[in-house]
Every structure is written in C-alpha cells, then in structure tokens.
mmCIF file of C-alpha atoms in Angstrom:
data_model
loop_
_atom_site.group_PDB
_atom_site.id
_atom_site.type_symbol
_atom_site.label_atom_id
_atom_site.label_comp_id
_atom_site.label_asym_id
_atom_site.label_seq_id
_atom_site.Cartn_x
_atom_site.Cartn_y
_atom_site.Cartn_z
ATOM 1 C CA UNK A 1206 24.696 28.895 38.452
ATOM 2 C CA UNK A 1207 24.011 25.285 38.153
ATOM 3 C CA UNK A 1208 20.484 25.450 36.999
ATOM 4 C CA UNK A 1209 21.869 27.750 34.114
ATOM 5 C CA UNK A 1210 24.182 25.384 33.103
ATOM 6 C CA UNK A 1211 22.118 22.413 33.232
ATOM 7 C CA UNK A 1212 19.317 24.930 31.130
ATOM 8 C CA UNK A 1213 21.942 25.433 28.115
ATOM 9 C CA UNK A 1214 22.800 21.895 28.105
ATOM 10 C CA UNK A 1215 19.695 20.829 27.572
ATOM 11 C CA UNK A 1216 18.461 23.358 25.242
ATOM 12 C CA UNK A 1217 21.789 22.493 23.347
ATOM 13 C CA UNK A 1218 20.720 19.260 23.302
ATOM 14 C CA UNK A 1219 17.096 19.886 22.200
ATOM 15 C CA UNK A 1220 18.525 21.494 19.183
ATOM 16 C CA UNK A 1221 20.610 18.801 17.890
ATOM 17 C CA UNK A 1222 17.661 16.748 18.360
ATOM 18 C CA UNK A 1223 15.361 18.927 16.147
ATOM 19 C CA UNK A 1224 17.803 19.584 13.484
ATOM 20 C CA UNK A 1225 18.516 15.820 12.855
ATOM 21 C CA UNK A 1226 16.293 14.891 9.545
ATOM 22 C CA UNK A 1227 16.208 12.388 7.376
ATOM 23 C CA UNK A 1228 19.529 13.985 5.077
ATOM 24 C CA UNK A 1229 22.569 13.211 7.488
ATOM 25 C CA UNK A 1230 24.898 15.469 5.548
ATOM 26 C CA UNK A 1231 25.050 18.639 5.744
ATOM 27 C CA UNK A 1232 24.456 21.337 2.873
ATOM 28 C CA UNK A 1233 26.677 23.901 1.775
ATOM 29 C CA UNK A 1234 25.389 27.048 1.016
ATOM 30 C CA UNK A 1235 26.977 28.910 -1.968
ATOM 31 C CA UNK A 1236 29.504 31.789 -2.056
ATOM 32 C CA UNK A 1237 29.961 34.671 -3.915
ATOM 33 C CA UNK A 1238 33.115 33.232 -5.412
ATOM 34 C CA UNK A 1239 31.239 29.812 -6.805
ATOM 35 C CA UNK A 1240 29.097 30.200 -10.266
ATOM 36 C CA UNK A 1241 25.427 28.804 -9.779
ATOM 37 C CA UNK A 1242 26.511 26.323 -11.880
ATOM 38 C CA UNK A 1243 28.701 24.062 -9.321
ATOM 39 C CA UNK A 1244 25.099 23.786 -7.066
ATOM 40 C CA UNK A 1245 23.859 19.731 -6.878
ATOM 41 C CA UNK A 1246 20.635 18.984 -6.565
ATOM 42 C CA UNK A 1247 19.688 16.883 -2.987
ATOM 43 C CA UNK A 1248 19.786 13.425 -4.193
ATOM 44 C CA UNK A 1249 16.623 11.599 -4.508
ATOM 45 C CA UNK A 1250 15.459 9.126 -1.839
ATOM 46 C CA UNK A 1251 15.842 5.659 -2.906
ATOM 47 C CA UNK A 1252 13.468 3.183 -2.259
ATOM 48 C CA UNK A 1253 12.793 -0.503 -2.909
ATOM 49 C CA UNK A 1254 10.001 -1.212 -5.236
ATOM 50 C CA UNK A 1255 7.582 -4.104 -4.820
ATOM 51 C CA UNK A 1256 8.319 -6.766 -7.543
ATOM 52 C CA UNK A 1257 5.309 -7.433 -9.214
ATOM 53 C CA UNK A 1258 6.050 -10.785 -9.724
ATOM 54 C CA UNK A 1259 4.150 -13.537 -7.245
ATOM 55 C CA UNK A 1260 5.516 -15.813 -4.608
ATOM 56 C CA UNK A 1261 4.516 -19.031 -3.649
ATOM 57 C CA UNK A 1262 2.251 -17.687 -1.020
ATOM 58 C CA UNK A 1263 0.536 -14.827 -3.026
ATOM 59 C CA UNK A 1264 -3.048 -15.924 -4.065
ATOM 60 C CA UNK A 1265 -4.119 -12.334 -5.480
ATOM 61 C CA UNK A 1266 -2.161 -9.238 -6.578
ATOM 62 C CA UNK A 1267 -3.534 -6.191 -8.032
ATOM 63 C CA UNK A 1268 -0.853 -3.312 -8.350
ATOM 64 C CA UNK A 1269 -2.575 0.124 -8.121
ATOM 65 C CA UNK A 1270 -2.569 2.498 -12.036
ATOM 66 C CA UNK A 1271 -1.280 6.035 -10.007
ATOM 67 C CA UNK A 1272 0.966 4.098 -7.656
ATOM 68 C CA UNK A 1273 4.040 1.944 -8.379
ATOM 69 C CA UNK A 1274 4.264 0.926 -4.812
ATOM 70 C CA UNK A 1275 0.485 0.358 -3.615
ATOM 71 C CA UNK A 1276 -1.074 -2.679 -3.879
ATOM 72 C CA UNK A 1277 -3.991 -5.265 -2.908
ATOM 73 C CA UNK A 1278 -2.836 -8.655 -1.654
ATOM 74 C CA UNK A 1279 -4.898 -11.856 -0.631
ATOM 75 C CA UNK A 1280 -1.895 -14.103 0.828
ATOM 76 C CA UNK A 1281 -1.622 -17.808 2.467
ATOM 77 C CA UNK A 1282 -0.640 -17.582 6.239
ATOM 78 C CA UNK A 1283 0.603 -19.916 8.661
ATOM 79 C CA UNK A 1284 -3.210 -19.493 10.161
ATOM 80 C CA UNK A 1285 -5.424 -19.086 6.790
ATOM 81 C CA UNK A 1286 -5.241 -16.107 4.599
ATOM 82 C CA UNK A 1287 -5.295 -12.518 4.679
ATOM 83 C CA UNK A 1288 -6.070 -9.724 2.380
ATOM 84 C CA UNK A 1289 -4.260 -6.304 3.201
ATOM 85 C CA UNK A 1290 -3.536 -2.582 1.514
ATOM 86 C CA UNK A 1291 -0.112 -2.211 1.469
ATOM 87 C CA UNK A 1292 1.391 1.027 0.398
ATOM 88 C CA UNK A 1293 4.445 3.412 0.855
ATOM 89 C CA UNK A 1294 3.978 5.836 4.091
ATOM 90 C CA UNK A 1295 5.813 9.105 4.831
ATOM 91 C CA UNK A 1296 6.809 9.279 8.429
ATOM 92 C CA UNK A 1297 8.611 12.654 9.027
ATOM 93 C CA UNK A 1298 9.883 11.831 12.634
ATOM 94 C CA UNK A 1299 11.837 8.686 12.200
ATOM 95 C CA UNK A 1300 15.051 8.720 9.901
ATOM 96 C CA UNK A 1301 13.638 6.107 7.507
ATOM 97 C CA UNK A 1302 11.190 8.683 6.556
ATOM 98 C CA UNK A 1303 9.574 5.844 4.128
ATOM 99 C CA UNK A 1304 8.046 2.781 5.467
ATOM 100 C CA UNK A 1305 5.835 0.165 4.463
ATOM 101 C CA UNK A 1306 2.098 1.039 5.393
ATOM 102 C CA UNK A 1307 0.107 -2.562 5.411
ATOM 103 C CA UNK A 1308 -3.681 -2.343 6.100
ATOM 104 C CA UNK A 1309 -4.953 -5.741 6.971
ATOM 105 C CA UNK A 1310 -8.530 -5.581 5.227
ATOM 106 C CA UNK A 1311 -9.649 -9.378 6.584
ATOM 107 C CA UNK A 1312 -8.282 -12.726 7.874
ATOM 108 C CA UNK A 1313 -9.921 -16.135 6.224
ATOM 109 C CA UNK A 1314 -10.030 -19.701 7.049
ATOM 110 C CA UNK A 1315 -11.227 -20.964 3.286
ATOM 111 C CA UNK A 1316 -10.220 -19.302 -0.152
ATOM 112 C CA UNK A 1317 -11.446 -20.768 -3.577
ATOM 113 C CA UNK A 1318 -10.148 -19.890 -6.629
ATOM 114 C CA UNK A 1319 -11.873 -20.074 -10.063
ATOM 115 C CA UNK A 1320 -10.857 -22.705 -12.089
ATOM 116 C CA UNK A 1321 -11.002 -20.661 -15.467
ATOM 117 C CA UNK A 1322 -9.554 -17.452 -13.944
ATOM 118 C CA UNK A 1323 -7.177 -17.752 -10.883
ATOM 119 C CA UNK A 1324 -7.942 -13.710 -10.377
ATOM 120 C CA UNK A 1325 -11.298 -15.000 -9.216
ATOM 121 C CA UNK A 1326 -11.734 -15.424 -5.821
ATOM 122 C CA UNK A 1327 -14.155 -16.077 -2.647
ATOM 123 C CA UNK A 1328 -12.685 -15.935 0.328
ATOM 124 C CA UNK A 1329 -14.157 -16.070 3.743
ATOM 125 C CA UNK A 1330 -14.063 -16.974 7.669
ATOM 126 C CA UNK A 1331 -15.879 -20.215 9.609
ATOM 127 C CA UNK A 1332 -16.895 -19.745 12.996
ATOM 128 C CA UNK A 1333 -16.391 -22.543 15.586
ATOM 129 C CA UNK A 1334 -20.126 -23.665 15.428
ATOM 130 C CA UNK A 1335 -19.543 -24.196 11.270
ATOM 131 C CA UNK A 1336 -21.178 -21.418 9.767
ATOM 132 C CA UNK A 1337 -19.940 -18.703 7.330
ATOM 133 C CA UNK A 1338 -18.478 -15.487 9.678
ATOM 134 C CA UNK A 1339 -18.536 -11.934 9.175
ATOM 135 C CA UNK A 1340 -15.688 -11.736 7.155
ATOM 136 C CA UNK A 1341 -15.334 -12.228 3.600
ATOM 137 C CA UNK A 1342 -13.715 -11.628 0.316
ATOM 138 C CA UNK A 1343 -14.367 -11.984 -3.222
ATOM 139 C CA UNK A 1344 -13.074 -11.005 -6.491
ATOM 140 C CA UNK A 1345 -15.406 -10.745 -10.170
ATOM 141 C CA UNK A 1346 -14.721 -10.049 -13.655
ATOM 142 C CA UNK A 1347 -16.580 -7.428 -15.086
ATOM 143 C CA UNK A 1348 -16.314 -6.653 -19.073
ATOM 144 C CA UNK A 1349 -17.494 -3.177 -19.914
ATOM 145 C CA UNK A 1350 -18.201 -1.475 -23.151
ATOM 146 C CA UNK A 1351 -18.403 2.377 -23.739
ATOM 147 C CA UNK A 1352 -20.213 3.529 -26.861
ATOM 148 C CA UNK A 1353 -19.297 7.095 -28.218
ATOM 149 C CA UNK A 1354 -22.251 9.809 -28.467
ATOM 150 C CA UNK A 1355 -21.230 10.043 -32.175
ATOM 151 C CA UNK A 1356 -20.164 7.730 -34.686
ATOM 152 C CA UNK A 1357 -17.102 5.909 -33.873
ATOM 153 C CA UNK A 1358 -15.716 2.898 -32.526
ATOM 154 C CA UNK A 1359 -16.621 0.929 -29.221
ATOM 155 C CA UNK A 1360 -14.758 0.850 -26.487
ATOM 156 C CA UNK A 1361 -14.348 -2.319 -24.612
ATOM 157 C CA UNK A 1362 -12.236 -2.972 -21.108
ATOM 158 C CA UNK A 1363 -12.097 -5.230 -18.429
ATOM 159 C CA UNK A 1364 -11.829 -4.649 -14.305
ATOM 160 C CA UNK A 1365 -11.654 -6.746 -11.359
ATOM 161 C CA UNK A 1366 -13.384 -5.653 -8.820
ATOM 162 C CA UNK A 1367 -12.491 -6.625 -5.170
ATOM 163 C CA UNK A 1368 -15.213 -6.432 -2.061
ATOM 164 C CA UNK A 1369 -13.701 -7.162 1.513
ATOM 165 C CA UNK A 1370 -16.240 -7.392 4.153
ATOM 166 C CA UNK A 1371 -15.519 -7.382 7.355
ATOM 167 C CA UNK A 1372 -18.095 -6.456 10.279
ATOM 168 C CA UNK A 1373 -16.105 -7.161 13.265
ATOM 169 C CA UNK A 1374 -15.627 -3.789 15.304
ATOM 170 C CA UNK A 1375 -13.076 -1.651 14.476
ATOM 171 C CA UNK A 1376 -12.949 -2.508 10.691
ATOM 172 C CA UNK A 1377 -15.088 -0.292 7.969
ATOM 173 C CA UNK A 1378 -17.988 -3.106 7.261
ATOM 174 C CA UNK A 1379 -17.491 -2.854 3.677
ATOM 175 C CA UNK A 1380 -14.709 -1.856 0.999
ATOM 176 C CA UNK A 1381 -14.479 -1.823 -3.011
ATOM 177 C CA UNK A 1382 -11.587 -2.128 -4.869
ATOM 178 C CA UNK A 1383 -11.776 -1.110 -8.872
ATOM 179 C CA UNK A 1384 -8.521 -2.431 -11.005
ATOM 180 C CA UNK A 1385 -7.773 -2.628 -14.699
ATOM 181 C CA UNK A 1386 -7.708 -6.465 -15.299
ATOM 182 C CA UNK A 1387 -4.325 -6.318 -16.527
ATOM 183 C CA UNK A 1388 -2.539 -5.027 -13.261
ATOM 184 C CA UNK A 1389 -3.962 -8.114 -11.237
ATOM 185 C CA UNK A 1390 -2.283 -11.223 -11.187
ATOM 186 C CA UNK A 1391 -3.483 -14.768 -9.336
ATOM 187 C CA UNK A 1392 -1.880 -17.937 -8.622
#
C-alpha cells in the first residue's frame, strides 16, 4: 500500500514538473458562451537588445544584416583581448528560455588598429619564447563593384571581412566573417 502511494506521489510530481514552461500563467480555453472575439493572443517574449553603440572596452563591432541580436566582437580584457560570436540561444528546458550564446573565436596578447580606419584590425597571440602564436585575427576593407550584363549603372559596396585563426585543439583552425561596412563599428 505504501509503494502505491509513494508511486502516485511521484508521478504527481513528475507531472507538475513537465508541465512547467516558460508561460507561468495559465490559459483559458474558450466557451461556448464567449464570441471568438474576446481570445488574446500569448504575449510576445521580451527580450533585451544589444545596443549597438560601443563601450570603452569594445575595439570591433560588426552587428549581423538577418539578426538584430548577433554580433562579432573583438574586446579589451583584464588579460589581452578576445574576439567572440555572441548571439541569442533558445534553451527549451530552463524558464529563461532565451539566453545569451557567446562563442569565444580567439584570445590575443597584441591588437593594432589602423590609423585611417579603426575597423581595421590585426590581432594576435605571443608565445613565451617571443614569437607570433597560433592565434590570430584580422580585419580588411574590401571595395567591390558589380557591373550589370546590360546597360545600366554600376554597382559599388563595401565589406569588412573578418578571419579568426585559431589552431589550438578544440577550435575550427579557420573562420570568415563577411559584413556590410556600415554595420561595423571600431574604436
């Protein structure tokens, strides 16, 4: 009789676990008597968006064209500077349910910055013996023009384009990073 009891209990308890979600409040479902018209929408989620504006600390910041949230970021640490992916991550089992994602792409011990265009930059890593390390980072300018198959005008944009190296296990060796000009901003 015990072992029963102590069964439902638990499987009581199991259910109020699974039915928690990231809504705490409970929906109603409509009657007959109601017109389809009283119904509410779920309200959205709210969540903070990254100002695009940079701190004091923020060498590099390129804001991604299909995401208001994701972004690349070369920063100054207590230690160097680091470059990271950080983006907006859906985790259904915790109550949040949204989270900052932040993808460390390198760590550096030097950065320059281009004295004509602060979006320009090389960063990378000194070993102990003095010599440039596995890991580095830099940022270039590239000015491209498309000309139309038939007569018509040019077409001329900008990009920065961002390579992180980083052959240290566990990292992917290489990764390129393609933004309009005008969604990166340097310090």
């Amino acid at each position: 009789m015990k072992n029963s009891w102590r069964t439902s209990v638990v499987m009581a308890a199991a259910c109020a676990v699974v039915n928690l979600g990231c809504s705490s409040e409970t929906t109603q479902q409509p009657t007959e008597n109601l017109p389809p018209t009283s119904q509410r929408a779920p309200e959205p989620v709210a969540v903070a968006k990254k100002a695009a504006a940079l701190d004091s600390n923020t060498l590099l910041y390129c804001q991604q064209a299909q995401d208001e949230y994701a972004h690349f970021e070369l920063v100054k640490t207590s230690t160097g500077y680091e470059a990271a992916l950080v983006s907006l991550d859906y985790d259904p089992w915790d109550c949040r349910c949204e989270y900052e994602k932040r993808e460390v792409l390198g760590t550096y011990t030097s950065c320059r910055v281009s004295t004509t265009d602060s979006r320009i930059v090389t960063c990378y890593k000194l070993e102990s013996n003095g010599t440039i390390g596995k890991v580095a980072l830099w940022s270039t300018r590239i000015s491209n023009t498309q000309l139309p198959l038939t007569s018509g005008p040019e077409y001329t944009y900008q990009e920065l384009n961002v390579a992180a190296v980083n052959q240290n296990p566990g990292y992917t060796p290489r990764r390129d990073f393609k933004y309009d000009l005008a969604d990166c901003q340097g310090q």
